[in-house]
């Protein structure tokens, strides 16, 4: 079975866009590959989260992903900092990472543009840490979006430099795990792009949103003044509402509102009410599961411990071999 590694950013709560995007594919993938999923808490330090919040954030991320269906008995689910071997591999890989190359990284340039007062070396070497995450388990595939392709390319560079420098065929080049057509793009509620892309208040429906919150967000979604002639093409904002409806409602409901739109008798208020109800029906079981898991300290602890043990088994082996190849040999 192929080994797959992916990091989960401990920033913010999961929304419907995450669910129909990466998360649902992780759930499927765990049955088809030897999967390592981890909460990337080391990475999150580049933006200096408050020490009082870090642990709770990591726990919430774990609870949400478990509630969606990540099965810690099937995959390896761990916290990045519970595998400190990653940090040592990161140090070793830094010697193969060229600063010029790192400075040319698209995401680095984007980050310094957004936050010019916090250009720390951790930010610059973010791709090296990501390479360490991947190589510590010698993964073949990494399920990442387009924005992470360049990081994967850097990982392949380090693989080739390592193998060349030490004259070995030790690491293999990892490639993106392609979900193909299975990635569903969920639009946001503000009438523009993808859910979660814009920070606009109310743009995303989170899996933890209560019914009243869902209703408020959906009722505020952008619409137009309504169709004025039969079979009028839909504005983007309206198309987005229909896309959401298709994800959570029955085909009858979708067909019903399509008909009303096409004969110009649609009342967006009615459609939004239905959409809010159906989103809630879809989310409710996940939301309740998130709450139950987050409240079950013992269960979370068990999951994290089991994950750490499985991850260390793989990580320690790799690191020992890498140290040996490099020539780091203990004197005692
Ligand atoms: N950089 C990834 C993101 O922003 C998260 C991540 C960290 C990751 N390490 C990784 C993804 C290793 C895949 C493999 O989403």
CSV table of C-alpha atoms and ligand atoms in Angstrom, one decimal:
chain,number,residue,atom,x,y,z
A,1,UNK,CA,0.0,0.0,0.0
A,2,UNK,CA,1.2,3.5,-0.8
A,3,UNK,CA,2.1,5.8,2.0
A,4,UNK,CA,0.3,9.1,2.1
A,5,UNK,CA,1.0,12.1,4.4
A,6,UNK,CA,-1.0,15.2,4.9
A,7,UNK,CA,-0.9,18.1,7.4
A,8,UNK,CA,-4.0,19.7,8.8
A,9,UNK,CA,-3.6,23.4,9.6
A,10,UNK,CA,-4.8,24.2,13.1
A,11,UNK,CA,-6.4,27.4,12.0
A,12,UNK,CA,-10.1,28.0,12.3
A,13,UNK,CA,-13.0,25.6,12.2
A,14,UNK,CA,-13.9,23.2,9.4
A,15,UNK,CA,-16.6,24.6,7.1
A,16,UNK,CA,-18.8,23.0,4.4
A,17,UNK,CA,-16.2,23.8,1.8
A,18,UNK,CA,-13.5,21.9,3.7
A,19,UNK,CA,-15.9,19.0,4.2
A,20,UNK,CA,-16.8,18.5,0.6
A,21,UNK,CA,-13.2,19.2,-0.4
A,22,UNK,CA,-10.3,17.7,1.4
A,23,UNK,CA,-12.0,16.1,4.4
A,24,UNK,CA,-14.3,13.8,2.6
A,25,UNK,CA,-11.5,12.7,0.4
A,26,UNK,CA,-9.3,12.0,3.4
A,27,UNK,CA,-12.0,9.8,4.8
A,28,UNK,CA,-12.1,7.8,1.6
A,29,UNK,CA,-8.4,7.7,1.2
A,30,UNK,CA,-7.7,6.2,4.6
A,31,UNK,CA,-9.1,2.9,3.3
A,32,UNK,CA,-6.9,2.9,0.2
A,33,UNK,CA,-3.5,3.9,1.5
A,34,UNK,CA,-1.3,3.9,4.5
A,35,UNK,CA,-2.3,7.3,5.7
A,36,UNK,CA,-0.5,9.6,8.2
A,37,UNK,CA,-2.6,12.7,9.0
A,38,UNK,CA,-1.3,15.2,11.5
A,39,UNK,CA,-2.2,18.5,13.1
A,40,UNK,CA,0.5,20.9,12.0
A,41,UNK,CA,1.1,22.7,15.3
A,42,UNK,CA,4.8,23.4,14.6
A,43,UNK,CA,3.9,25.1,11.4
A,44,UNK,CA,1.3,27.2,13.1
A,45,UNK,CA,4.0,28.8,15.3
A,46,UNK,CA,5.1,30.9,12.4
A,47,UNK,CA,2.2,33.2,13.3
A,48,UNK,CA,2.8,33.1,17.0
A,49,UNK,CA,-0.5,31.7,18.5
A,50,UNK,CA,-1.0,32.4,22.2
A,51,UNK,CA,0.3,29.6,24.4
A,52,UNK,CA,-3.0,29.5,26.2
A,53,UNK,CA,-4.9,28.7,23.0
A,54,UNK,CA,-2.6,26.3,21.1
A,55,UNK,CA,-3.6,23.1,22.9
A,56,UNK,CA,-7.3,23.9,22.7
A,57,UNK,CA,-7.1,24.7,19.0
A,58,UNK,CA,-5.3,21.4,18.3
A,59,UNK,CA,-7.9,19.5,20.3
A,60,UNK,CA,-10.7,21.2,18.4
A,61,UNK,CA,-9.1,20.3,15.0
A,62,UNK,CA,-8.8,16.7,16.1
A,63,UNK,CA,-12.4,16.6,17.3
A,64,UNK,CA,-13.7,18.0,14.1
A,65,UNK,CA,-11.8,15.7,11.8
A,66,UNK,CA,-12.7,12.7,13.9
A,67,UNK,CA,-16.4,13.7,13.8
A,68,UNK,CA,-16.2,13.8,10.0
A,69,UNK,CA,-15.0,10.2,10.0
A,70,UNK,CA,-11.2,10.0,10.2
A,71,UNK,CA,-10.8,6.7,11.9
A,72,UNK,CA,-7.7,6.5,14.2
A,73,UNK,CA,-7.8,2.7,14.0
A,74,UNK,CA,-7.4,2.8,10.3
A,75,UNK,CA,-5.2,5.8,9.6
A,76,UNK,CA,-2.5,7.3,11.8
A,77,UNK,CA,-3.8,10.6,13.3
A,78,UNK,CA,-1.2,12.5,15.3
A,79,UNK,CA,0.0,15.9,16.5
A,80,UNK,CA,3.0,17.0,14.6
A,81,UNK,CA,4.9,18.0,17.8
A,82,UNK,CA,4.4,14.5,19.2
A,83,UNK,CA,6.8,13.4,16.5
A,84,UNK,CA,9.9,15.5,17.3
A,85,UNK,CA,11.9,13.4,14.8
A,86,UNK,CA,10.2,15.7,12.3
A,87,UNK,CA,12.1,18.6,13.8
A,88,UNK,CA,15.4,16.9,13.6
A,89,UNK,CA,14.8,15.8,10.0
A,90,UNK,CA,13.9,19.4,9.3
A,91,UNK,CA,17.3,20.6,10.6
A,92,UNK,CA,19.1,18.0,8.4
A,93,UNK,CA,17.1,19.0,5.3
A,94,UNK,CA,17.8,22.7,5.9
A,95,UNK,CA,21.4,21.9,4.8
A,96,UNK,CA,20.0,20.9,1.4
A,97,UNK,CA,17.6,23.8,1.1
A,98,UNK,CA,18.9,26.9,-0.7
A,99,UNK,CA,17.8,30.3,0.7
A,100,UNK,CA,17.4,31.8,-2.8
A,101,UNK,CA,15.0,29.0,-3.8
A,102,UNK,CA,13.0,29.5,-0.6
A,103,UNK,CA,12.9,33.2,-1.1
A,104,UNK,CA,11.3,32.6,-4.5
A,105,UNK,CA,8.5,30.6,-3.1
A,106,UNK,CA,5.1,32.0,-4.1
A,107,UNK,CA,3.6,31.4,-0.7
A,108,UNK,CA,6.5,33.0,1.1
A,109,UNK,CA,6.2,36.1,-1.0
A,110,UNK,CA,2.5,36.1,-0.4
A,111,UNK,CA,3.1,35.8,3.4
A,112,UNK,CA,5.6,38.7,3.5
A,113,UNK,CA,3.3,40.9,1.5
A,114,UNK,CA,0.4,40.2,4.0
A,115,UNK,CA,2.5,40.5,7.2
A,116,UNK,CA,5.7,42.4,6.5
A,117,UNK,CA,6.5,42.8,10.2
A,118,UNK,CA,6.8,39.1,10.9
A,119,UNK,CA,9.2,37.7,8.3
A,120,UNK,CA,10.8,35.1,10.5
A,121,UNK,CA,13.1,32.3,9.4
A,122,UNK,CA,10.4,29.7,10.2
A,123,UNK,CA,8.3,31.3,7.6
A,124,UNK,CA,11.1,31.1,5.0
A,125,UNK,CA,11.8,27.5,5.8
A,126,UNK,CA,8.1,26.4,6.0
A,127,UNK,CA,8.6,24.2,2.9
A,128,UNK,CA,11.5,22.5,4.5
A,129,UNK,CA,9.4,21.6,7.6
A,130,UNK,CA,6.7,20.4,5.2
A,131,UNK,CA,9.3,18.2,3.4
A,132,UNK,CA,10.3,16.8,6.7
A,133,UNK,CA,6.7,15.9,7.5
A,134,UNK,CA,6.5,14.0,4.2
A,135,UNK,CA,9.9,12.4,4.2
A,136,UNK,CA,9.8,11.3,7.8
A,137,UNK,CA,7.3,8.6,6.7
A,138,UNK,CA,8.8,8.3,3.2
A,139,UNK,CA,5.5,9.1,1.6
A,140,UNK,CA,4.8,8.5,-2.1
A,141,UNK,CA,1.7,10.7,-2.3
A,142,UNK,CA,0.6,14.0,-0.7
A,143,UNK,CA,-3.0,15.2,-1.1
A,144,UNK,CA,-2.5,18.9,-1.5
A,145,UNK,CA,-4.2,21.6,-3.4
A,146,UNK,CA,-2.6,23.7,-6.2
A,147,UNK,CA,-1.2,26.2,-3.7
A,148,UNK,CA,1.0,23.6,-2.2
A,149,UNK,CA,2.4,22.2,-5.5
A,150,UNK,CA,5.5,24.3,-5.3
A,151,UNK,CA,6.2,23.0,-1.8
A,152,UNK,CA,6.1,19.5,-3.1
A,153,UNK,CA,8.5,20.4,-5.8
A,154,UNK,CA,10.9,21.6,-3.2
A,155,UNK,CA,10.5,18.3,-1.4
A,156,UNK,CA,11.5,16.5,-4.6
A,157,UNK,CA,14.5,18.8,-4.9
A,158,UNK,CA,15.6,17.8,-1.4
A,159,UNK,CA,15.1,14.1,-2.1
A,160,UNK,CA,17.3,14.4,-5.2
A,161,UNK,CA,20.0,16.4,-3.5
A,162,UNK,CA,20.0,14.0,-0.5
A,163,UNK,CA,20.3,10.9,-2.7
A,164,UNK,CA,22.9,12.5,-4.9
A,165,UNK,CA,25.0,13.9,-2.1
A,166,UNK,CA,25.2,10.7,-0.2
A,167,UNK,CA,25.1,8.4,-3.3
A,168,UNK,CA,22.0,6.5,-2.2
A,169,UNK,CA,18.6,5.8,-3.5
A,170,UNK,CA,17.1,6.4,-0.1
A,171,UNK,CA,14.2,8.8,-0.5
A,172,UNK,CA,11.7,8.7,-3.3
A,173,UNK,CA,10.1,11.7,-4.9
A,174,UNK,CA,6.6,12.3,-3.5
A,175,UNK,CA,3.8,13.5,-5.8
A,176,UNK,CA,0.4,15.1,-5.4
A,177,UNK,CA,-2.4,12.8,-4.7
A,178,UNK,CA,-4.9,13.6,-7.4
A,179,UNK,CA,-8.5,13.5,-6.4
A,180,UNK,CA,-9.5,14.2,-10.0
A,181,UNK,CA,-13.1,15.1,-10.4
A,182,UNK,CA,-14.0,14.2,-6.8
A,183,UNK,CA,-13.1,17.6,-5.4
A,184,UNK,CA,-16.4,19.6,-5.1
A,185,UNK,CA,-16.0,23.3,-5.1
A,186,UNK,CA,-18.3,24.8,-2.5
A,187,UNK,CA,-19.2,28.5,-3.1
A,188,UNK,CA,-19.3,31.0,-0.3
A,189,UNK,CA,-22.4,33.0,0.7
A,190,UNK,CA,-21.1,36.4,-0.3
A,191,UNK,CA,-21.7,35.9,-4.0
A,192,UNK,CA,-18.1,35.5,-4.9
A,193,UNK,CA,-15.6,32.6,-5.0
A,194,UNK,CA,-15.0,29.6,-2.8
A,195,UNK,CA,-16.3,29.1,0.7
A,196,UNK,CA,-13.6,30.1,3.2
A,197,UNK,CA,-11.5,32.0,0.6
A,198,UNK,CA,-12.9,35.4,1.7
A,199,UNK,CA,-12.8,36.5,5.3
A,200,UNK,CA,-16.1,38.2,4.9
A,201,UNK,CA,-18.4,37.7,7.9
A,202,UNK,CA,-20.9,35.0,7.2
A,203,UNK,CA,-19.3,33.8,4.0
A,204,UNK,CA,-18.7,30.3,5.4
A,205,UNK,CA,-21.0,27.8,7.2
A,206,UNK,CA,-19.0,26.0,9.8
A,207,UNK,CA,-19.7,22.4,10.9
A,208,UNK,CA,-20.2,23.7,14.4
A,209,UNK,CA,-22.7,26.3,13.4
A,210,UNK,CA,-26.0,26.1,15.4
A,211,UNK,CA,-29.3,26.2,13.5
A,212,UNK,CA,-29.9,29.9,14.2
A,213,UNK,CA,-26.4,30.8,13.0
A,214,UNK,CA,-26.9,28.8,9.8
A,215,UNK,CA,-30.2,30.5,9.2
A,216,UNK,CA,-28.8,34.0,9.8
A,217,UNK,CA,-25.9,33.4,7.4
A,218,UNK,CA,-28.1,31.9,4.6
A,219,UNK,CA,-30.8,34.5,4.9
A,220,UNK,CA,-28.1,37.2,4.4
A,221,UNK,CA,-26.6,35.6,1.4
A,222,UNK,CA,-26.3,37.8,-1.7
A,223,UNK,CA,-29.1,37.5,-4.3
A,224,UNK,CA,-30.3,39.6,-7.2
A,225,UNK,CA,-33.7,41.2,-7.8
A,226,UNK,CA,-35.0,38.0,-9.4
A,227,UNK,CA,-35.5,36.7,-13.0
A,228,UNK,CA,-37.6,38.8,-15.3
A,229,UNK,CA,-37.9,36.5,-18.2
A,230,UNK,CA,-38.4,32.7,-18.7
A,231,UNK,CA,-35.2,30.5,-18.4
A,232,UNK,CA,-33.0,33.5,-17.7
A,233,UNK,CA,-29.4,32.5,-17.1
A,234,UNK,CA,-28.5,32.8,-13.4
A,235,UNK,CA,-26.2,35.4,-11.8
A,236,UNK,CA,-23.2,33.9,-10.0
A,237,UNK,CA,-24.7,34.5,-6.6
A,238,UNK,CA,-27.9,32.7,-7.5
A,239,UNK,CA,-26.0,29.9,-9.2
A,240,UNK,CA,-24.0,29.5,-5.9
A,241,UNK,CA,-27.2,29.1,-3.9
A,242,UNK,CA,-28.4,26.4,-6.2
A,243,UNK,CA,-25.0,24.7,-6.0
A,244,UNK,CA,-25.3,24.6,-2.2
A,245,UNK,CA,-28.9,23.4,-2.4
A,246,UNK,CA,-27.7,20.5,-4.7
A,247,UNK,CA,-25.2,19.5,-2.0
A,248,UNK,CA,-27.6,19.2,0.9
A,249,UNK,CA,-31.1,18.9,-0.5
A,250,UNK,CA,-33.1,16.3,-2.3
A,251,UNK,CA,-33.3,16.3,-6.1
A,252,UNK,CA,-37.0,17.1,-5.8
A,253,UNK,CA,-36.3,20.2,-3.8
A,254,UNK,CA,-33.7,21.3,-6.3
A,255,UNK,CA,-36.1,20.7,-9.2
A,256,UNK,CA,-38.8,22.6,-7.4
A,257,UNK,CA,-36.8,25.8,-7.1
A,258,UNK,CA,-35.3,25.4,-10.6
A,259,UNK,CA,-38.9,25.4,-12.0
A,260,UNK,CA,-39.8,28.4,-9.9
A,261,UNK,CA,-36.7,30.3,-11.1
A,262,UNK,CA,-37.3,29.4,-14.7
A,263,UNK,CA,-40.9,30.6,-14.7
A,264,UNK,CA,-40.0,33.7,-12.7
A,265,UNK,CA,-42.1,33.0,-9.6
A,266,UNK,CA,-39.2,32.2,-7.3
A,267,UNK,CA,-39.1,33.9,-3.9
A,268,UNK,CA,-35.5,33.8,-2.8
A,269,UNK,CA,-36.6,34.0,0.9
A,270,UNK,CA,-38.4,30.7,0.6
A,271,UNK,CA,-35.5,29.0,-1.1
A,272,UNK,CA,-33.0,30.3,1.5
A,273,UNK,CA,-35.3,29.0,4.3
A,274,UNK,CA,-35.3,25.6,2.7
A,275,UNK,CA,-31.5,25.8,2.2
A,276,UNK,CA,-30.9,26.7,5.8
A,277,UNK,CA,-33.1,23.9,7.0
A,278,UNK,CA,-31.4,21.3,4.8
A,279,UNK,CA,-27.9,22.5,5.7
A,280,UNK,CA,-28.8,22.1,9.3
A,281,UNK,CA,-30.2,18.6,8.7
A,282,UNK,CA,-26.9,17.7,7.0
A,283,UNK,CA,-24.7,19.3,9.6
A,284,UNK,CA,-26.5,18.4,12.8
A,285,UNK,CA,-25.2,14.9,13.3
A,286,UNK,CA,-21.6,16.1,12.6
A,287,UNK,CA,-22.0,19.1,14.9
A,288,UNK,CA,-23.3,16.9,17.8
A,289,UNK,CA,-20.5,14.4,17.3
A,290,UNK,CA,-17.9,17.2,17.4
A,291,UNK,CA,-19.3,18.4,20.7
A,292,UNK,CA,-19.4,14.8,22.1
A,293,UNK,CA,-15.8,14.1,21.1
A,294,UNK,CA,-14.5,17.5,22.2
A,295,UNK,CA,-16.0,16.9,25.7
A,296,UNK,CA,-14.5,13.4,25.9
A,297,UNK,CA,-11.0,14.2,27.2
A,298,UNK,CA,-10.2,10.5,27.7
A,299,UNK,CA,-11.0,9.5,24.1
A,300,UNK,CA,-9.0,12.4,22.6
A,301,UNK,CA,-6.0,11.5,24.8
A,302,UNK,CA,-6.3,7.9,23.7
A,303,UNK,CA,-6.4,8.8,20.1
A,304,UNK,CA,-3.5,11.2,20.3
A,305,UNK,CA,-1.3,8.7,22.2
A,306,UNK,CA,-2.1,5.9,19.8
A,307,UNK,CA,-1.3,8.2,16.9
A,308,UNK,CA,2.0,9.4,18.4
A,309,UNK,CA,3.1,5.8,19.0
A,310,UNK,CA,2.3,4.7,15.4
A,311,UNK,CA,3.9,7.9,13.9
A,312,UNK,CA,7.1,7.4,16.1
A,313,UNK,CA,7.5,3.8,14.9
A,314,UNK,CA,7.7,5.0,11.4
A,315,UNK,CA,9.6,8.3,12.1
A,316,UNK,CA,12.3,6.8,14.4
A,317,UNK,CA,13.2,4.3,11.8
A,318,UNK,CA,13.6,6.9,9.0
A,319,UNK,CA,15.6,9.2,11.2
A,320,UNK,CA,17.9,6.5,12.4
A,321,UNK,CA,18.6,5.5,8.8
A,322,UNK,CA,19.1,9.1,7.7
A,323,UNK,CA,21.5,9.8,10.5
A,324,UNK,CA,23.4,6.7,9.5
A,325,UNK,CA,23.6,7.7,5.9
A,326,UNK,CA,24.8,11.2,6.8
A,327,UNK,CA,27.4,9.8,9.1
A,328,UNK,CA,26.0,10.8,12.4
A,329,UNK,CA,27.1,7.9,14.6
A,330,UNK,CA,26.9,8.0,18.3
A,331,UNK,CA,30.2,7.4,20.3
A,332,UNK,CA,28.4,5.5,23.1
B,1,LIG,N1,1.2,23.4,4.1
B,1,LIG,C1,-0.1,22.6,4.3
B,1,LIG,C2,-1.3,23.6,4.2
B,1,LIG,O1,-1.1,24.8,4.3
B,1,LIG,C3,-0.2,21.9,5.6
B,1,LIG,C4,1.0,20.9,5.7
B,1,LIG,C5,2.0,21.0,6.5
B,1,LIG,C6,1.1,19.7,4.9
B,1,LIG,N2,2.8,19.9,6.3
B,1,LIG,C7,2.3,19.1,5.4
B,1,LIG,C8,0.4,19.2,3.9
B,1,LIG,C9,2.8,17.9,4.8
B,1,LIG,C10,0.8,18.0,3.3
B,1,LIG,C11,2.0,17.4,3.8
B,1,LIG,O2,-2.4,23.2,4.0
